[in-house]
mmCIF file of C-alpha atoms (C1' of nucleotides) in Angstrom:
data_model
loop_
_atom_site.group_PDB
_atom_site.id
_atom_site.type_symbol
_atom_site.label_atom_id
_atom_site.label_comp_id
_atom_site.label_asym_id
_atom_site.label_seq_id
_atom_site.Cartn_x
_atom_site.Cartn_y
_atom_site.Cartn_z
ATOM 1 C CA UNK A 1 0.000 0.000 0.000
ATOM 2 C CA UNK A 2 2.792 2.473 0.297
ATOM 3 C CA UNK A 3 2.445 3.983 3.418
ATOM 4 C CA UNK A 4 5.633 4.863 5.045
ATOM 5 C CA UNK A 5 6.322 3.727 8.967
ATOM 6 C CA UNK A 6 6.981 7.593 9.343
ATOM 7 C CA UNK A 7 3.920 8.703 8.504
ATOM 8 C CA UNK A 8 2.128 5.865 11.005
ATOM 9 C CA UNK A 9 3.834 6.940 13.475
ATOM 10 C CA UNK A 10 2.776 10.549 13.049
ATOM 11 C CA UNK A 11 -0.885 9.150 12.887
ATOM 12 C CA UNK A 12 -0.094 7.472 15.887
ATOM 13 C CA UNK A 13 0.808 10.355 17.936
ATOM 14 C CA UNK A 14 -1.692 12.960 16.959
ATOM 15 C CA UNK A 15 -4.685 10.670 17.469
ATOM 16 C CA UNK A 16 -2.958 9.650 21.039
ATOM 17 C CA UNK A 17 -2.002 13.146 21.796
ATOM 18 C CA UNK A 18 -5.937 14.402 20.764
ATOM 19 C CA UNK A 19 -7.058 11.280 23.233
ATOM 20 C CA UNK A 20 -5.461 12.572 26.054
ATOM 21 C CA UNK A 21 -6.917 16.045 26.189
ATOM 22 C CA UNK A 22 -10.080 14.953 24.841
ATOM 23 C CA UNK A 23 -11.456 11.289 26.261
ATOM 24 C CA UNK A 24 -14.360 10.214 26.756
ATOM 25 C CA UNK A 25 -15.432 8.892 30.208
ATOM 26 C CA UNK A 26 -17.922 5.788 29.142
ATOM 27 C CA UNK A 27 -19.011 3.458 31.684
ATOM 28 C CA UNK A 28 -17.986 0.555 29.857
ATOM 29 C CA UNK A 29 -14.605 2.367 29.535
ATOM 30 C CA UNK A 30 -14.664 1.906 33.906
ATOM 31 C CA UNK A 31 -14.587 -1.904 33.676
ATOM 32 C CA UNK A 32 -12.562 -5.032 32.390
ATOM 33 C CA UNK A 33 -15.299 -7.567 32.672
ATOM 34 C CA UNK A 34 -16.049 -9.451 29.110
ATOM 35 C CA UNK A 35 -19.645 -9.851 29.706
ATOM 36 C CA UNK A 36 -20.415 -6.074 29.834
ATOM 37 C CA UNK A 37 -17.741 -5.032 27.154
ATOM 38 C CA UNK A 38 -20.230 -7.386 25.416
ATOM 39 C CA UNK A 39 -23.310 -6.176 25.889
ATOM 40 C CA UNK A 40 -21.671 -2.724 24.980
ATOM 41 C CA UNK A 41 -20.439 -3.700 21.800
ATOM 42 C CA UNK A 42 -23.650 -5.465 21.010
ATOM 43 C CA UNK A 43 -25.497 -2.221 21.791
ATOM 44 C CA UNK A 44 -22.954 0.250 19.975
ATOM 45 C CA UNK A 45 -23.690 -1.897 17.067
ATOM 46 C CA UNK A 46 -24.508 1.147 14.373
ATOM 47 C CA UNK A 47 -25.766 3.101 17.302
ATOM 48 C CA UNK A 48 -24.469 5.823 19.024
ATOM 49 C CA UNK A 49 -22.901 6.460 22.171
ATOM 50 C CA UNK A 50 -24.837 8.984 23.517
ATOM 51 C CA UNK A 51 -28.587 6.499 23.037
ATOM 52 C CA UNK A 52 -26.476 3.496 24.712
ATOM 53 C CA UNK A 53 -25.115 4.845 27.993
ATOM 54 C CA UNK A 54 -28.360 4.494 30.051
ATOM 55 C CA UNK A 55 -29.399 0.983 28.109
ATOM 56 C CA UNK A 56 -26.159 -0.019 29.295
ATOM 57 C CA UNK A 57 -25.979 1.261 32.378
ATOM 58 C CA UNK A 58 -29.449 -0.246 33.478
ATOM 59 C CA UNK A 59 -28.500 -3.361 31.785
ATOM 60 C CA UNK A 60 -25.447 -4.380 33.697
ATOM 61 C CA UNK A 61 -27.412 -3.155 37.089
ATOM 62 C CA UNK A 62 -30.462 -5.826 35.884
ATOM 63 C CA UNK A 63 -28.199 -8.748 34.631
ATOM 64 C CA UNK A 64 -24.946 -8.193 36.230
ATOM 65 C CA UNK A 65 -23.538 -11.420 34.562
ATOM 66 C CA UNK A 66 -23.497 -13.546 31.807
ATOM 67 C CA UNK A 67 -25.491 -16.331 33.956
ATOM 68 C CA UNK A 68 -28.090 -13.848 35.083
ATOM 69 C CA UNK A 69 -28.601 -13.116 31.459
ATOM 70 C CA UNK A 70 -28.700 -16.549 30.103
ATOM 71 C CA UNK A 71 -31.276 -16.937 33.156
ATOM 72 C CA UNK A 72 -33.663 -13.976 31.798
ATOM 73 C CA UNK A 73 -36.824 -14.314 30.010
ATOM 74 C CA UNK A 74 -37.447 -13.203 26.338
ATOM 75 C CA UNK A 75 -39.754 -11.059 27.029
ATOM 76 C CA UNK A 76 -37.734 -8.958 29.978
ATOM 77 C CA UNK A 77 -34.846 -8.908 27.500
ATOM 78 C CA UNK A 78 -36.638 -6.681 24.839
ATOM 79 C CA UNK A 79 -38.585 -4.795 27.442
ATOM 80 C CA UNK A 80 -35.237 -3.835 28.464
ATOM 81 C CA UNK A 81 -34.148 -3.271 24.293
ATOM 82 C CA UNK A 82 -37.007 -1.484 23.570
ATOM 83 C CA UNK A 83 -36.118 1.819 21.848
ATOM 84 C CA UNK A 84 -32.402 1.199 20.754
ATOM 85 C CA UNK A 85 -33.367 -0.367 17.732
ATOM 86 C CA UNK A 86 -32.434 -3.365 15.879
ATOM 87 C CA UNK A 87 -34.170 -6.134 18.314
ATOM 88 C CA UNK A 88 -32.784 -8.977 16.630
ATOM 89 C CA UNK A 89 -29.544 -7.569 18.364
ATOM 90 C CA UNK A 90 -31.734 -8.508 22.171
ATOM 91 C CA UNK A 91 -32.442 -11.817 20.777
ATOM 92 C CA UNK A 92 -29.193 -12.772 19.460
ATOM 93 C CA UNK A 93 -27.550 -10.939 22.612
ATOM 94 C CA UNK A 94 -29.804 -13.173 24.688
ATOM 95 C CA UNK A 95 -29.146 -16.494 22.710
ATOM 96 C CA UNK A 96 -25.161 -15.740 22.972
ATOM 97 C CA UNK A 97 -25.900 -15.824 26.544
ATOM 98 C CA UNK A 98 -27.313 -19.043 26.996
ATOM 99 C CA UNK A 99 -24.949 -20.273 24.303
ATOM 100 C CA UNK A 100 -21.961 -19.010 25.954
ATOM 101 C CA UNK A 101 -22.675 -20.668 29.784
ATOM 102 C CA UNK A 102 -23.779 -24.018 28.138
ATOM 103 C CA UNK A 103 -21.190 -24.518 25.654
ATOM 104 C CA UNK A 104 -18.509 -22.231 27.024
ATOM 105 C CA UNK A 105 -18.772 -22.779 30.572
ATOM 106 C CA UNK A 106 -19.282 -18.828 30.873
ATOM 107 C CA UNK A 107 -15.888 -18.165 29.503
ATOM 108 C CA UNK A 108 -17.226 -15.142 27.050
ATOM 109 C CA UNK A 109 -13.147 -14.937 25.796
ATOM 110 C CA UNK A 110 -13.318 -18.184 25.216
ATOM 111 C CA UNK A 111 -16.471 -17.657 23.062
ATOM 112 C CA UNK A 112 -15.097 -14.384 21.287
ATOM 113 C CA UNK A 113 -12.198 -16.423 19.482
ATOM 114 C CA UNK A 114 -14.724 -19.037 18.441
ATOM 115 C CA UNK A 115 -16.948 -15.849 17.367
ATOM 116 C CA UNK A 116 -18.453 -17.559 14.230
ATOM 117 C CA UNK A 117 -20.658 -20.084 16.535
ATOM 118 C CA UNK A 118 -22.134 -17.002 18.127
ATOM 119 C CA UNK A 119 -24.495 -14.966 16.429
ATOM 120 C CA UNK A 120 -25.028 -11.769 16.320
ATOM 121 C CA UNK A 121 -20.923 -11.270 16.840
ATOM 122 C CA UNK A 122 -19.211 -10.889 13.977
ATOM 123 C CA UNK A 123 -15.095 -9.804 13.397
ATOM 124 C CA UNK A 124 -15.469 -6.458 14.849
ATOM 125 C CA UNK A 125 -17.522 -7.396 17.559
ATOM 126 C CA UNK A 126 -15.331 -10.475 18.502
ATOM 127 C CA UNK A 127 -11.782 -8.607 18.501
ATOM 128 C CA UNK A 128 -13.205 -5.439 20.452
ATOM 129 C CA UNK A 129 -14.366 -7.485 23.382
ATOM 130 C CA UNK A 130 -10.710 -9.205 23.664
ATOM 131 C CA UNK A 131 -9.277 -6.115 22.724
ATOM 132 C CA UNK A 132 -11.045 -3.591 25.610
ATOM 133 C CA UNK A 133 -11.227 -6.718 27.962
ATOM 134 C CA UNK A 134 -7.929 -7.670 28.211
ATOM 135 C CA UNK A 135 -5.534 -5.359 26.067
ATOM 136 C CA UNK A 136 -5.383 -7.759 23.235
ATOM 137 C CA UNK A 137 -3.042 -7.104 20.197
ATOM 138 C CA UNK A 138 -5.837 -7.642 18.181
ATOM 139 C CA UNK A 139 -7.326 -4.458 15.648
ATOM 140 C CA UNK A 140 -11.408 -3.659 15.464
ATOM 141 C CA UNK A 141 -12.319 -1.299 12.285
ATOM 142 C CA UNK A 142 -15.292 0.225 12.545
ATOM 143 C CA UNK A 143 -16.886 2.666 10.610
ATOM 144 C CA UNK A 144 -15.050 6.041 12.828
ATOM 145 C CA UNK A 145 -11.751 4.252 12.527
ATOM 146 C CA UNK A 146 -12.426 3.428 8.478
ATOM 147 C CA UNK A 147 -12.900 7.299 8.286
ATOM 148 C CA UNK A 148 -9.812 8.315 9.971
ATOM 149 C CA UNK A 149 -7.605 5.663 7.893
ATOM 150 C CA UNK A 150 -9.170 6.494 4.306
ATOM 151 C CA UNK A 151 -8.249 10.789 5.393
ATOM 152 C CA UNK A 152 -5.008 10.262 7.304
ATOM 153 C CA UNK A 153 -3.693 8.132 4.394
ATOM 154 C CA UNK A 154 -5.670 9.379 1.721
ATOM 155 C CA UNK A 155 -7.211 6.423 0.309
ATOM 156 C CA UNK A 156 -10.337 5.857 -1.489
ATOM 157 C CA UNK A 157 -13.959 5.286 0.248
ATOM 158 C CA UNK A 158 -14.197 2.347 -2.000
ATOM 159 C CA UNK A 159 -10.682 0.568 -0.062
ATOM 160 C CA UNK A 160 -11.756 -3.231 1.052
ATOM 161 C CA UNK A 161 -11.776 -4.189 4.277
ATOM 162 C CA UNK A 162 -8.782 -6.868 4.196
ATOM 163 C CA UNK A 163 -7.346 -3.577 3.300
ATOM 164 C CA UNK A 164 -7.807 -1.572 6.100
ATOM 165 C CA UNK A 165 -7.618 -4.196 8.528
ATOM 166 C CA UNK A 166 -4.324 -5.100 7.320
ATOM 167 C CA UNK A 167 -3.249 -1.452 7.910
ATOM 168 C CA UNK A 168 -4.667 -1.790 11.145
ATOM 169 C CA UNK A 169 -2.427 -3.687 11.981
ATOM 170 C CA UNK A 170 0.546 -1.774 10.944
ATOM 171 C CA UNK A 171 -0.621 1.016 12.786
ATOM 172 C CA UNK A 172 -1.411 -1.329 16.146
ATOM 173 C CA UNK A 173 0.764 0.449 18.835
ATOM 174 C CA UNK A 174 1.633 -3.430 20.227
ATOM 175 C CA UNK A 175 1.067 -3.663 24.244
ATOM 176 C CA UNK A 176 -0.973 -0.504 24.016
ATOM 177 C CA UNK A 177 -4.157 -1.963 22.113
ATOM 178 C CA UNK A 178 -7.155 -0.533 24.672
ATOM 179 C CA UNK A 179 -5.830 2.745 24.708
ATOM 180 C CA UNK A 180 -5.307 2.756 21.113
ATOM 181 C CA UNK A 181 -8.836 1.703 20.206
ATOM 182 C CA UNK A 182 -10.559 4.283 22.569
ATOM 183 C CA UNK A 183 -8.482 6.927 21.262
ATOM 184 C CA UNK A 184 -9.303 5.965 17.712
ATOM 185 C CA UNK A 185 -13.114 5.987 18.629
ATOM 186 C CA UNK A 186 -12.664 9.635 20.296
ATOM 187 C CA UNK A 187 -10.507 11.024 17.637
ATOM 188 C CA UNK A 188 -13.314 9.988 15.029
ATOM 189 C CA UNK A 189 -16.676 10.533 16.929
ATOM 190 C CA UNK A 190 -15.147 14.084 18.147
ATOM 191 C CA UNK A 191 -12.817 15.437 15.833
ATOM 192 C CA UNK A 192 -12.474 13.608 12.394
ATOM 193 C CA UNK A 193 -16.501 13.249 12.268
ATOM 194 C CA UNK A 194 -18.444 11.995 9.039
ATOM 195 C CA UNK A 195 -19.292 16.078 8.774
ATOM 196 C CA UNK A 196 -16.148 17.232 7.954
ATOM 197 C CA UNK A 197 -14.704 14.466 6.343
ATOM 198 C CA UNK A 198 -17.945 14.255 4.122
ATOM 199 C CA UNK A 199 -16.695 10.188 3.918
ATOM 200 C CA UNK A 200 -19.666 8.512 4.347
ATOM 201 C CA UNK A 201 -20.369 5.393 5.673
ATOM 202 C CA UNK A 202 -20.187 2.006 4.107
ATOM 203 C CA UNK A 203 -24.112 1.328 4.551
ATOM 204 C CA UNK A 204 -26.334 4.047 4.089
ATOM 205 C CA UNK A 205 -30.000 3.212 5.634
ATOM 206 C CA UNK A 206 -33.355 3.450 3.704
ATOM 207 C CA UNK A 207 -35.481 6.013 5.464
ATOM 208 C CA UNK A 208 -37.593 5.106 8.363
ATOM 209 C CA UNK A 209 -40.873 6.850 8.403
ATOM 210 C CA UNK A 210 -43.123 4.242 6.080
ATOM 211 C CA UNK A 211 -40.808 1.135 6.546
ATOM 212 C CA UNK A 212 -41.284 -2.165 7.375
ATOM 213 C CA UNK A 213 -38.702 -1.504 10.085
ATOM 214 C CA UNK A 214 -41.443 1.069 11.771
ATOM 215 C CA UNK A 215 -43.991 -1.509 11.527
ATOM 216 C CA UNK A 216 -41.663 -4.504 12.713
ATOM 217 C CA UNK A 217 -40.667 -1.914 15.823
ATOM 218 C CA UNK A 218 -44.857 -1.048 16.787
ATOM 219 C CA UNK A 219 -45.687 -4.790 16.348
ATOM 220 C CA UNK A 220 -43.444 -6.114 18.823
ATOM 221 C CA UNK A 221 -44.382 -2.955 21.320
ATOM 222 C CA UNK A 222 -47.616 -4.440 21.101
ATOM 223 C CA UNK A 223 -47.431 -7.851 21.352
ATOM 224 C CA UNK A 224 -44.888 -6.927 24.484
ATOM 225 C CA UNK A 225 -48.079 -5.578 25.971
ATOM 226 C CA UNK A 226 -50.095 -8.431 25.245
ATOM 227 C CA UNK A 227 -51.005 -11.052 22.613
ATOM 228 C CA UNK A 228 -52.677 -9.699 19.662
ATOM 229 C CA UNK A 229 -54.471 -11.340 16.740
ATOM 230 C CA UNK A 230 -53.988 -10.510 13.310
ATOM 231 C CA UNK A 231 -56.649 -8.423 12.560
ATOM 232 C CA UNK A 232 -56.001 -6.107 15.695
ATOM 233 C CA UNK A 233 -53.066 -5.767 14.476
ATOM 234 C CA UNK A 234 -53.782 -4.931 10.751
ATOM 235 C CA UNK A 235 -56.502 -2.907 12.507
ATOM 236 C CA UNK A 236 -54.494 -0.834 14.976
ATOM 237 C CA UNK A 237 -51.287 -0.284 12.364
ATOM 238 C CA UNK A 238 -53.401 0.176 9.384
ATOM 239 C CA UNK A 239 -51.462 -1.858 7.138
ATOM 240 C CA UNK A 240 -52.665 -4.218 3.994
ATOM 241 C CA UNK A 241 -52.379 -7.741 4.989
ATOM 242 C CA UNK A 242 -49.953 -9.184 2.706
ATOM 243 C CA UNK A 243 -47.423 -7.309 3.764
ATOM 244 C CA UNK A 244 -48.434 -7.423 7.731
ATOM 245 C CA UNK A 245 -48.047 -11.175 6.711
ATOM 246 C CA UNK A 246 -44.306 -11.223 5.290
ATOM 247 C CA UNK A 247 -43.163 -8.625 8.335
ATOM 248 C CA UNK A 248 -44.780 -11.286 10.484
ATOM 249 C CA UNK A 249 -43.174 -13.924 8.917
ATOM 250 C CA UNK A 250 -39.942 -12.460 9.086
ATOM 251 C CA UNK A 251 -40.635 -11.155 12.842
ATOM 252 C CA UNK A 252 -41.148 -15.455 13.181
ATOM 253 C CA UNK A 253 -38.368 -16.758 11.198
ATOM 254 C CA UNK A 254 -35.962 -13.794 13.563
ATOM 255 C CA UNK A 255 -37.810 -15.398 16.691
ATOM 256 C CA UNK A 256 -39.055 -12.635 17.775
ATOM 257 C CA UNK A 257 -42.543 -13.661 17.720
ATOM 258 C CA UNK A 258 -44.416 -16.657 17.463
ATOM 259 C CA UNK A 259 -47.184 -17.292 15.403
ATOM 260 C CA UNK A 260 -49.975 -19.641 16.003
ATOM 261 C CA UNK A 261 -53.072 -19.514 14.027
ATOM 262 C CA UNK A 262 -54.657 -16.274 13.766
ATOM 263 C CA UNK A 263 -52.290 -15.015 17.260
ATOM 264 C CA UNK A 264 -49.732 -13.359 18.118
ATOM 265 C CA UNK A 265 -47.265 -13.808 20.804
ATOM 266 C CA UNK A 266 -44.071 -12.418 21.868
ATOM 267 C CA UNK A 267 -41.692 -15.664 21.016
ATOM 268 C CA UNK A 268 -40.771 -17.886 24.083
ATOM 269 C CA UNK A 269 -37.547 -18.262 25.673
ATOM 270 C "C1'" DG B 1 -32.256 14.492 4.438
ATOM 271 C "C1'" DT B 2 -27.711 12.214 7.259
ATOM 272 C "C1'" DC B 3 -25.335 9.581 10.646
ATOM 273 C "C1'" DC B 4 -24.315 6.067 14.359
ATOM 274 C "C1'" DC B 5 -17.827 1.852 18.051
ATOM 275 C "C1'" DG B 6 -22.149 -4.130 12.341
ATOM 276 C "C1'" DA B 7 -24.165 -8.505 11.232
ATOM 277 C "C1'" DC B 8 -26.821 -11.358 8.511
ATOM 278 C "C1'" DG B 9 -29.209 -13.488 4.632
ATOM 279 C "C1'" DG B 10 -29.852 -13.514 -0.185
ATOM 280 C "C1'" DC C 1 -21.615 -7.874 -3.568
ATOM 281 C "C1'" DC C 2 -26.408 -5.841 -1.984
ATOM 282 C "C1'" DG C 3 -30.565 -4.972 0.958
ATOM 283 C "C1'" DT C 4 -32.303 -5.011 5.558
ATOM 284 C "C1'" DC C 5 -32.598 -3.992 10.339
ATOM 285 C "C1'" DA C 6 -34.747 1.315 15.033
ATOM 286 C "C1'" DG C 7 -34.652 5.200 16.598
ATOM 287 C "C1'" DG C 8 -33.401 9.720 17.760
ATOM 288 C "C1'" DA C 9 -30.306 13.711 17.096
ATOM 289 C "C1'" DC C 10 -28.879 17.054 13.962
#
DNA sequence: GTCCCGACGG
DNA sequence: CCGTCAGGAC
């Protein structure tokens, strides 16, 4: 790629030298443990900072481990989601749970570096847990540290990921790794922001007034509330119903509901 | 309208 | 590779 080791390590010390005038104080920043680096990764999952710090915070207060999670009901899990978006995340997040004390004996490390039998964690996911957990010389790209890389070294919005994860790891200041990481997130979400780069990110969303997402989100706040039947709902949302029926099915197929004749229901644990 | 510490299925 | 998935802040 033809980036020259001087210019890294000028990267290097600007975005650590911004970091230390200008961190953050997050609450998953305060603590070590992998369960609750977890569930903050899960939530910061294309969702910002400033939505997740309460969800978090009252998260970790309500399940304070991995076993009290894997203990919880369905339906207290998205009570608790509700309004941060993307439910299948609660589901999954829930499943890795149970997943992760039956098969992994509660070791959540242990599952991270076997990250493809847990869903709902992906690369990024995987390597920031072991990375802000224990310091890991691992490298997490996400979509603030993408920006930074394609304007620091100048490269094109269209650059592959093996690409930038590769110069990740050039750029990896080895044995400083957590540090690093936080002060790549604070250098992008404060100072090299989507705004004035104008780099945009590499999924733009489809707009959310009229959606099947809006309809998938005030579905499941009503079946939460209690079991419905079809034609409440088709009644209450207003919407024709073939497509009620394919949002429902896919609602099903994400288990978040559970479909039995004409009804509703919030799916079971 | 745009973005946000991604992951998944097709 | 491409579309989908919430919700609020700006």
């Amino acid at each position: 790629m033809q980036i020259s080791q001087k210019k890294i390590t000028a990267v290097q010390r600007k975005i650590l030298s911004f970091y230390r005038q200008h961190h953050r104080d997050l609450p998953w920043r305060k603590t070590t443990d992998p369960y609750k680096i977890l569930v903050s990764e899960v939530m910061l999952q294309q969702t910002q900072v400033s939505r997740v710090i309460t969800y978090y915070s009252n998260w970790v207060r309500r399940w304070p481990t991995i076993q009290h999670l894997a203990r919880a009901s369905r339906a207290e899990v998205l009570e608790a989601w509700m309004g941060l978006g993307y439910n299948t995340r609660a589901v999954r997040l829930h499943q890795a749970a149970k997943t992760i004390v039956s098969a992994f004996d509660g070791d959540v490390l242990g599952a991270m570096q076997h990250y493809h039998d847990i869903r709902g964690v992906g690369r990024y996911t995987a390597h920031a847990v072991q990375i802000f957990a224990t310091n890991a010389n691992l490298v997490a790209v996400d979509t603030n540290i993408r920006r930074i890389f394609i304007k620091e070294f100048y490269l094109p919005e269209s650059v592959p990921d093996q690409q930038l994860w590769q110069l990740a790891e050039r750029c990896l200041p080895k044995g400083n790794s957590r540090t690093w990481h936080n002060a790549l997130m604070d250098y992008g979400a404060l100072h090299m922001t989507a705004k004035t780069t104008g780099i945009k990110p590499k999924t733009s969303q489809s707009r959310f007034s009229g959606s099947d997402r809006q309809i998938r989100a005030a579905i499941l706040r009503m079946v939460l509330k209690q079991d419905c039947s079809f034609k409440e709902l088709q009644r209450q949302l207003n919407v024709d119903p073939q497509r009620l029926d394919t949002i429902l099915g896919s609602l099903s197929k994400e288990q978040l509901i559970l479909r039995k004749n004409t009804m509703i229901a919030l799916h079971p644990d």
